[in-house]
Amino acid sequence: MTSVIVLGGGPDAEREVSIKSATAIHQACIEAGLDARLEIVDRPTLDEIQSWDCDVVFPALHGRFGEGGELQVLLEQAKIAFVGSKAIASQLAMDKMGTKRIAIKCSIPTPDAVIFDHGDGHSDGSVCPLVLPVVIKPVSDGSSVGLHLCFDQQDWDRASAAVREDAKTNPNRVYMVEQMIQGRELTASVLCDDAGKLQALALIEICPAQGVYDFEAKYARKDTIYTLNPDLPDETVAGIQEQALRLCNTLGVRHLARVDFLLSDDGQWTLLELNTMPGFTRTSLMPMAAGESGMGLAQLCAHLVHCARNEHDISPSVSTS
């Protein structure tokens, strides 16, 4: 019987969401007949990780440590099989600005964006660097943590003040300013097949009742509408899925990911961001997309665990020194 440790928690802002995801994954693994145990962690050390007795680690951690490469480096050093992308791909995907640069090289359209200027003596940060409306968000956080929508100068003043205030307690959190694109929000999940090749799952359209798919809309409220296989032209669906796969393969994404897009009224789609460890809560989109193809949560989790173990068994060790 394959043994798996499911990790939840972590030191980042999405800790509580991570625990919900990990709990759901743990229960699904048990249902699938795996020898699974749940570990709620903060920032595990290499020594701790090396002491874990298991075949596979399923790290359901969200945020910079858990899915931004730091944990993955430790797992690689410990030579433990794990679900999800390896360290380099995780680090690249967690950096929204870096992902944008790679997307542009892949001819995938993405909104203009710049790093937020806190004011350095030459600028007080009061002037928006892009034409309003814009979105301010952290470069390396997920679940819409720290998201600010700015439709006019008053919104910008309020949001930029909040970002500068946040910098006092989170000095390492870097924010970006991104051109706001109006349109339908779509997400394309990708999942590896038995041979490890990424395949696109059904598209899902996200319709938040209050117009913004923020942290509250994702996890707290129950008024967001999710539409599987939304009414779209076949060429639009195929185009979005193809670009999601192209970006994932270019980044070196492994096993699973969720890629978010906006579709404008004129039929043009634009990349928002990529998530290498999507949520696994009851409202999460990756399990929903897999379910549409007939794969329940237990089957999905078991599939990912076995893919991780099989790939680890046949792959040569990678030096991280």
GROMACS .gro file of C-alpha atoms in nm:
model
  321
    1MET     CA    1   0.000   0.000   0.000
    2THR     CA    2   0.136   0.342  -0.097
    3SER     CA    3   0.194   0.568   0.202
    4VAL     CA    4   0.143   0.941   0.164
    5ILE     CA    5   0.186   1.240   0.393
    6VAL     CA    6  -0.047   1.529   0.312
    7LEU     CA    7   0.091   1.865   0.420
    8GLY     CA    8  -0.131   2.153   0.526
    9GLY     CA    9  -0.074   2.489   0.689
   10GLY     CA   10   0.252   2.665   0.610
   11PRO     CA   11   0.378   3.008   0.718
   12ASP     CA   12   0.198   3.216   0.454
   13ALA     CA   13  -0.123   3.416   0.442
   14GLU     CA   14  -0.320   3.128   0.290
   15ARG     CA   15  -0.258   2.893   0.584
   16GLU     CA   16  -0.624   2.835   0.669
   17VAL     CA   17  -0.715   2.766   0.306
   18SER     CA   18  -0.423   2.523   0.290
   19ILE     CA   19  -0.551   2.333   0.594
   20LYS     CA   20  -0.893   2.299   0.429
   21SER     CA   21  -0.734   2.172   0.109
   22ALA     CA   22  -0.508   1.930   0.296
   23THR     CA   23  -0.797   1.794   0.502
   24ALA     CA   24  -0.999   1.727   0.186
   25ILE     CA   25  -0.701   1.560   0.016
   26HIS     CA   26  -0.626   1.347   0.323
   27GLN     CA   27  -0.984   1.221   0.340
   28ALA     CA   28  -0.983   1.152  -0.035
   29CYS     CA   29  -0.657   0.956  -0.012
   30ILE     CA   30  -0.801   0.737   0.264
   31GLU     CA   31  -1.115   0.683   0.057
   32ALA     CA   32  -0.889   0.577  -0.232
   33GLY     CA   33  -0.726   0.311  -0.014
   34LEU     CA   34  -0.395   0.488   0.043
   35ASP     CA   35  -0.210   0.483   0.375
   36ALA     CA   36  -0.245   0.857   0.435
   37ARG     CA   37  -0.174   1.084   0.726
   38LEU     CA   38  -0.222   1.456   0.765
   39GLU     CA   39   0.060   1.681   0.888
   40ILE     CA   40  -0.014   2.043   0.976
   41VAL     CA   41   0.319   2.222   0.945
   42ASP     CA   42   0.463   2.570   0.964
   43ARG     CA   43   0.803   2.581   0.792
   44PRO     CA   44   0.951   2.229   0.810
   45THR     CA   45   1.328   2.192   0.802
   46LEU     CA   46   1.527   1.947   0.593
   47ASP     CA   47   1.590   1.733   0.902
   48GLU     CA   48   1.216   1.714   0.970
   49ILE     CA   49   1.139   1.623   0.611
   50GLN     CA   50   1.407   1.353   0.606
   51SER     CA   51   1.246   1.197   0.913
   52TRP     CA   52   0.914   1.147   0.737
   53ASP     CA   53   0.848   0.781   0.662
   54CYS     CA   54   0.637   0.774   0.348
   55ASP     CA   55   0.642   0.697  -0.022
   56VAL     CA   56   0.500   1.031  -0.139
   57VAL     CA   57   0.443   1.379   0.004
   58PHE     CA   58   0.135   1.569  -0.116
   59PRO     CA   59   0.210   1.933  -0.026
   60ALA     CA   60  -0.122   2.119  -0.022
   61LEU     CA   61   0.050   2.439   0.090
   62HIS     CA   62  -0.049   2.769  -0.070
   63GLY     CA   63   0.174   3.074  -0.078
   64ARG     CA   64   0.539   3.158  -0.130
   65PHE     CA   65   0.696   2.892   0.093
   66GLY     CA   66   0.466   2.605   0.006
   67GLU     CA   67   0.431   2.647  -0.370
   68GLY     CA   68   0.700   2.901  -0.456
   69GLY     CA   69   0.997   2.665  -0.460
   70GLU     CA   70   1.129   2.675  -0.103
   71LEU     CA   71   0.955   2.358   0.012
   72GLN     CA   72   1.021   2.189  -0.321
   73VAL     CA   73   1.397   2.246  -0.284
   74LEU     CA   74   1.386   2.070   0.054
   75LEU     CA   75   1.182   1.780  -0.082
   76GLU     CA   76   1.427   1.738  -0.370
   77GLN     CA   77   1.722   1.748  -0.131
   78ALA     CA   78   1.552   1.483   0.084
   79LYS     CA   79   1.497   1.272  -0.232
   80ILE     CA   80   1.129   1.226  -0.147
   81ALA     CA   81   0.867   1.183  -0.418
   82PHE     CA   82   0.612   1.464  -0.410
   83VAL     CA   83   0.306   1.584  -0.596
   84GLY     CA   84   0.338   1.903  -0.796
   85SER     CA   85   0.601   2.098  -0.982
   86LYS     CA   86   0.967   2.084  -0.897
   87ALA     CA   87   1.152   2.375  -0.738
   88ILE     CA   88   1.253   2.575  -1.044
   89ALA     CA   89   0.911   2.561  -1.211
   90SER     CA   90   0.740   2.642  -0.879
   91GLN     CA   91   0.960   2.947  -0.829
   92LEU     CA   92   0.901   3.072  -1.183
   93ALA     CA   93   0.524   3.024  -1.168
   94MET     CA   94   0.489   3.192  -0.828
   95ASP     CA   95   0.644   3.512  -0.965
   96LYS     CA   96   0.356   3.674  -1.153
   97MET     CA   97   0.585   3.924  -1.325
   98GLY     CA   98   0.825   3.649  -1.430
   99THR     CA   99   0.536   3.440  -1.559
  100LYS     CA  100   0.423   3.737  -1.766
  101ARG     CA  101   0.765   3.769  -1.927
  102ILE     CA  102   0.763   3.401  -2.021
  103ALA     CA  103   0.405   3.426  -2.149
  104ILE     CA  104   0.503   3.714  -2.376
  105LYS     CA  105   0.789   3.505  -2.519
  106CYS     CA  106   0.529   3.234  -2.587
  107SER     CA  107   0.308   3.489  -2.770
  108ILE     CA  108   0.043   3.461  -2.499
  109PRO     CA  109  -0.124   3.800  -2.438
  110THR     CA  110  -0.117   3.930  -2.081
  111PRO     CA  111  -0.208   4.270  -1.931
  112ASP     CA  112   0.063   4.536  -1.896
  113ALA     CA  113   0.209   4.549  -1.546
  114VAL     CA  114   0.481   4.720  -1.345
  115ILE     CA  115   0.619   4.682  -0.994
  116PHE     CA  116   0.444   4.908  -0.741
  117ASP     CA  117   0.655   5.212  -0.648
  118HIS     CA  118   0.638   5.276  -0.274
  119GLY     CA  119   0.805   5.613  -0.316
  120ASP     CA  120   1.180   5.655  -0.298
  121GLY     CA  121   1.232   6.025  -0.264
  122HIS     CA  122   1.179   6.088  -0.635
  123SER     CA  123   0.816   5.976  -0.626
  124ASP     CA  124   0.559   5.962  -0.348
  125GLY     CA  125   0.367   5.683  -0.523
  126SER     CA  126   0.061   5.904  -0.565
  127VAL     CA  127   0.052   5.883  -0.945
  128CYS     CA  128  -0.071   5.561  -1.103
  129PRO     CA  129   0.196   5.436  -1.346
  130LEU     CA  130  -0.066   5.292  -1.584
  131VAL     CA  131  -0.391   5.426  -1.723
  132LEU     CA  132  -0.677   5.361  -1.481
  133PRO     CA  133  -0.847   5.124  -1.413
  134VAL     CA  134  -0.578   4.898  -1.267
  135VAL     CA  135  -0.538   4.611  -1.023
  136ILE     CA  136  -0.283   4.612  -0.741
  137LYS     CA  137  -0.182   4.269  -0.610
  138PRO     CA  138   0.118   4.092  -0.458
  139VAL     CA  139   0.369   3.947  -0.704
  140SER     CA  140   0.401   3.620  -0.511
  141ASP     CA  141   0.078   3.545  -0.325
  142GLY     CA  142  -0.233   3.358  -0.431
  143SER     CA  143  -0.604   3.335  -0.348
  144SER     CA  144  -0.637   3.707  -0.430
  145VAL     CA  145  -0.462   3.799  -0.104
  146GLY     CA  146  -0.396   4.174  -0.099
  147LEU     CA  147  -0.604   4.241  -0.412
  148HIS     CA  148  -0.708   4.604  -0.477
  149LEU     CA  149  -0.922   4.725  -0.768
  150CYS     CA  150  -0.867   5.087  -0.870
  151PHE     CA  151  -1.123   5.239  -1.106
  152ASP     CA  152  -1.036   5.603  -1.039
  153GLN     CA  153  -0.783   5.824  -0.861
  154GLN     CA  154  -0.967   5.797  -0.529
  155ASP     CA  155  -0.945   5.418  -0.546
  156TRP     CA  156  -0.576   5.445  -0.632
  157ASP     CA  157  -0.504   5.677  -0.340
  158ARG     CA  158  -0.682   5.445  -0.097
  159ALA     CA  159  -0.524   5.127  -0.232
  160SER     CA  160  -0.171   5.264  -0.259
  161ALA     CA  161  -0.194   5.389   0.100
  162ALA     CA  162  -0.303   5.040   0.211
  163VAL     CA  163  -0.011   4.882   0.025
  164ARG     CA  164   0.240   5.120   0.184
  165GLU     CA  165   0.089   5.045   0.525
  166ASP     CA  166   0.113   4.670   0.459
  167ALA     CA  167   0.482   4.714   0.376
  168LYS     CA  168   0.546   4.814   0.737
  169THR     CA  169   0.452   4.466   0.863
  170ASN     CA  170   0.534   4.269   0.545
  171PRO     CA  171   0.848   4.438   0.408
  172ASN     CA  172   0.930   4.146   0.178
  173ARG     CA  173   0.593   4.147   0.003
  174VAL     CA  174   0.630   4.303  -0.342
  175TYR     CA  175   0.322   4.442  -0.516
  176MET     CA  176   0.252   4.490  -0.884
  177VAL     CA  177   0.021   4.725  -1.071
  178GLU     CA  178  -0.161   4.556  -1.359
  179GLN     CA  179  -0.386   4.698  -1.628
  180MET     CA  180  -0.744   4.596  -1.554
  181ILE     CA  181  -0.909   4.404  -1.837
  182GLN     CA  182  -1.287   4.375  -1.842
  183GLY     CA  183  -1.429   4.042  -1.951
  184ARG     CA  184  -1.540   3.692  -1.858
  185GLU     CA  185  -1.311   3.513  -1.615
  186LEU     CA  186  -1.219   3.161  -1.726
  187THR     CA  187  -0.992   2.901  -1.577
  188ALA     CA  188  -0.818   2.615  -1.756
  189SER     CA  189  -0.698   2.330  -1.536
  190VAL     CA  190  -0.432   2.090  -1.660
  191LEU     CA  191  -0.362   1.741  -1.529
  192CYS     CA  192  -0.101   1.480  -1.615
  193ASP     CA  193  -0.204   1.155  -1.775
  194ASP     CA  194  -0.064   0.817  -1.670
  195ALA     CA  195   0.249   0.885  -1.876
  196GLY     CA  196   0.306   1.222  -1.710
  197LYS     CA  197   0.199   1.432  -2.009
  198LEU     CA  198  -0.014   1.735  -1.926
  199GLN     CA  199  -0.367   1.738  -2.066
  200ALA     CA  200  -0.624   2.018  -2.058
  201LEU     CA  201  -0.945   1.972  -1.860
  202ALA     CA  202  -1.279   2.143  -1.916
  203LEU     CA  203  -1.292   2.521  -1.891
  204ILE     CA  204  -1.482   2.680  -1.604
  205GLU     CA  205  -1.631   3.028  -1.609
  206ILE     CA  206  -1.628   3.218  -1.279
  207CYS     CA  207  -1.909   3.466  -1.211
  208PRO     CA  208  -1.869   3.630  -0.868
  209ALA     CA  209  -2.195   3.787  -0.752
  210GLN     CA  210  -2.022   4.110  -0.650
  211GLY     CA  211  -1.807   4.131  -0.961
  212VAL     CA  212  -1.472   4.054  -0.797
  213TYR     CA  213  -1.327   3.705  -0.750
  214ASP     CA  214  -1.140   3.795  -0.432
  215PHE     CA  215  -1.059   3.590  -0.122
  216GLU     CA  216  -1.412   3.630   0.017
  217ALA     CA  217  -1.574   3.521  -0.310
  218LYS     CA  218  -1.347   3.216  -0.328
  219TYR     CA  219  -1.379   3.086   0.027
  220ALA     CA  220  -1.624   3.277   0.247
  221ARG     CA  221  -1.933   3.360   0.044
  222LYS     CA  222  -2.148   3.107  -0.140
  223ASP     CA  223  -2.279   3.336  -0.414
  224THR     CA  224  -2.014   3.277  -0.681
  225ILE     CA  225  -2.148   3.090  -0.985
  226TYR     CA  226  -1.920   2.837  -1.158
  227THR     CA  227  -2.013   2.718  -1.506
  228LEU     CA  228  -1.847   2.406  -1.644
  229ASN     CA  229  -1.803   2.405  -2.022
  230PRO     CA  230  -1.936   2.760  -2.069
  231ASP     CA  231  -2.105   2.850  -2.396
  232LEU     CA  232  -1.804   2.949  -2.606
  233PRO     CA  233  -1.695   2.889  -2.965
  234ASP     CA  234  -1.497   2.567  -3.005
  235GLU     CA  235  -1.197   2.759  -3.137
  236THR     CA  236  -1.195   2.981  -2.827
  237VAL     CA  237  -1.199   2.681  -2.593
  238ALA     CA  238  -0.926   2.507  -2.791
  239GLY     CA  239  -0.716   2.824  -2.807
  240ILE     CA  240  -0.729   2.885  -2.432
  241GLN     CA  241  -0.653   2.521  -2.353
  242GLU     CA  242  -0.362   2.518  -2.600
  243GLN     CA  243  -0.210   2.833  -2.451
  244ALA     CA  244  -0.252   2.700  -2.097
  245LEU     CA  245  -0.064   2.385  -2.195
  246ARG     CA  246   0.204   2.582  -2.382
  247LEU     CA  247   0.271   2.803  -2.081
  248CYS     CA  248   0.280   2.508  -1.840
  249ASN     CA  249   0.517   2.310  -2.060
  250THR     CA  250   0.745   2.611  -2.111
  251LEU     CA  251   0.764   2.669  -1.736
  252GLY     CA  252   0.824   2.300  -1.669
  253VAL     CA  253   0.504   2.254  -1.468
  254ARG     CA  254   0.447   1.899  -1.346
  255HIS     CA  255   0.135   1.697  -1.258
  256LEU     CA  256  -0.124   1.974  -1.224
  257ALA     CA  257  -0.192   2.345  -1.254
  258ARG     CA  258  -0.468   2.598  -1.300
  259VAL     CA  259  -0.430   2.880  -1.552
  260ASP     CA  260  -0.661   3.182  -1.531
  261PHE     CA  261  -0.769   3.393  -1.829
  262LEU     CA  262  -1.001   3.683  -1.910
  263LEU     CA  263  -1.210   3.679  -2.228
  264SER     CA  264  -1.307   4.022  -2.362
  265ASP     CA  265  -1.627   4.101  -2.549
  266ASP     CA  266  -1.440   4.095  -2.880
  267GLY     CA  267  -1.334   3.734  -2.822
  268GLN     CA  268  -0.972   3.801  -2.725
  269TRP     CA  269  -0.837   3.611  -2.427
  270THR     CA  270  -0.569   3.738  -2.190
  271LEU     CA  271  -0.360   3.548  -1.936
  272LEU     CA  272  -0.402   3.647  -1.572
  273GLU     CA  273  -0.183   3.401  -1.380
  274LEU     CA  274  -0.085   3.039  -1.323
  275ASN     CA  275  -0.119   2.836  -1.003
  276THR     CA  276   0.092   2.521  -0.960
  277MET     CA  277  -0.093   2.393  -0.652
  278PRO     CA  278  -0.461   2.481  -0.691
  279GLY     CA  279  -0.698   2.460  -0.399
  280PHE     CA  280  -0.875   2.135  -0.313
  281THR     CA  281  -1.162   2.273  -0.103
  282ARG     CA  282  -1.526   2.200  -0.185
  283THR     CA  283  -1.543   2.516  -0.401
  284SER     CA  284  -1.206   2.468  -0.570
  285LEU     CA  285  -1.186   2.465  -0.946
  286MET     CA  286  -0.931   2.191  -1.017
  287PRO     CA  287  -1.138   1.911  -0.855
  288MET     CA  288  -1.447   2.053  -1.023
  289ALA     CA  289  -1.287   2.033  -1.368
  290ALA     CA  290  -1.156   1.681  -1.303
  291GLY     CA  291  -1.500   1.577  -1.182
  292GLU     CA  292  -1.653   1.685  -1.511
  293SER     CA  293  -1.438   1.425  -1.687
  294GLY     CA  294  -1.555   1.157  -1.444
  295MET     CA  295  -1.267   1.170  -1.198
  296GLY     CA  296  -1.387   1.213  -0.839
  297LEU     CA  297  -1.169   1.367  -0.570
  298ALA     CA  298  -1.048   1.031  -0.438
  299GLN     CA  299  -0.952   0.914  -0.785
  300LEU     CA  300  -0.786   1.249  -0.862
  301CYS     CA  301  -0.573   1.244  -0.548
  302ALA     CA  302  -0.474   0.880  -0.595
  303HIS     CA  303  -0.381   0.951  -0.957
  304LEU     CA  304  -0.153   1.239  -0.853
  305VAL     CA  305   0.010   1.034  -0.578
  306HIS     CA  306   0.082   0.744  -0.813
  307CYS     CA  307   0.213   0.978  -1.085
  308ALA     CA  308   0.452   1.133  -0.833
  309ARG     CA  309   0.572   0.796  -0.710
  310ASN     CA  310   0.613   0.646  -1.057
  311GLU     CA  311   0.803   0.948  -1.186
  312HIS     CA  312   1.030   0.948  -0.881
  313ASP     CA  313   1.104   0.576  -0.923
  314ILE     CA  314   1.216   0.612  -1.286
  315SER     CA  315   1.384   0.955  -1.271
  316PRO     CA  316   1.751   1.009  -1.182
  317SER     CA  317   1.824   1.210  -0.871
  318VAL     CA  318   1.861   1.583  -0.932
  319SER     CA  319   2.134   1.770  -0.752
  320THR     CA  320   2.022   2.095  -0.588
  321SER     CA  321   2.368   2.202  -0.479
   0.00000   0.00000   0.00000
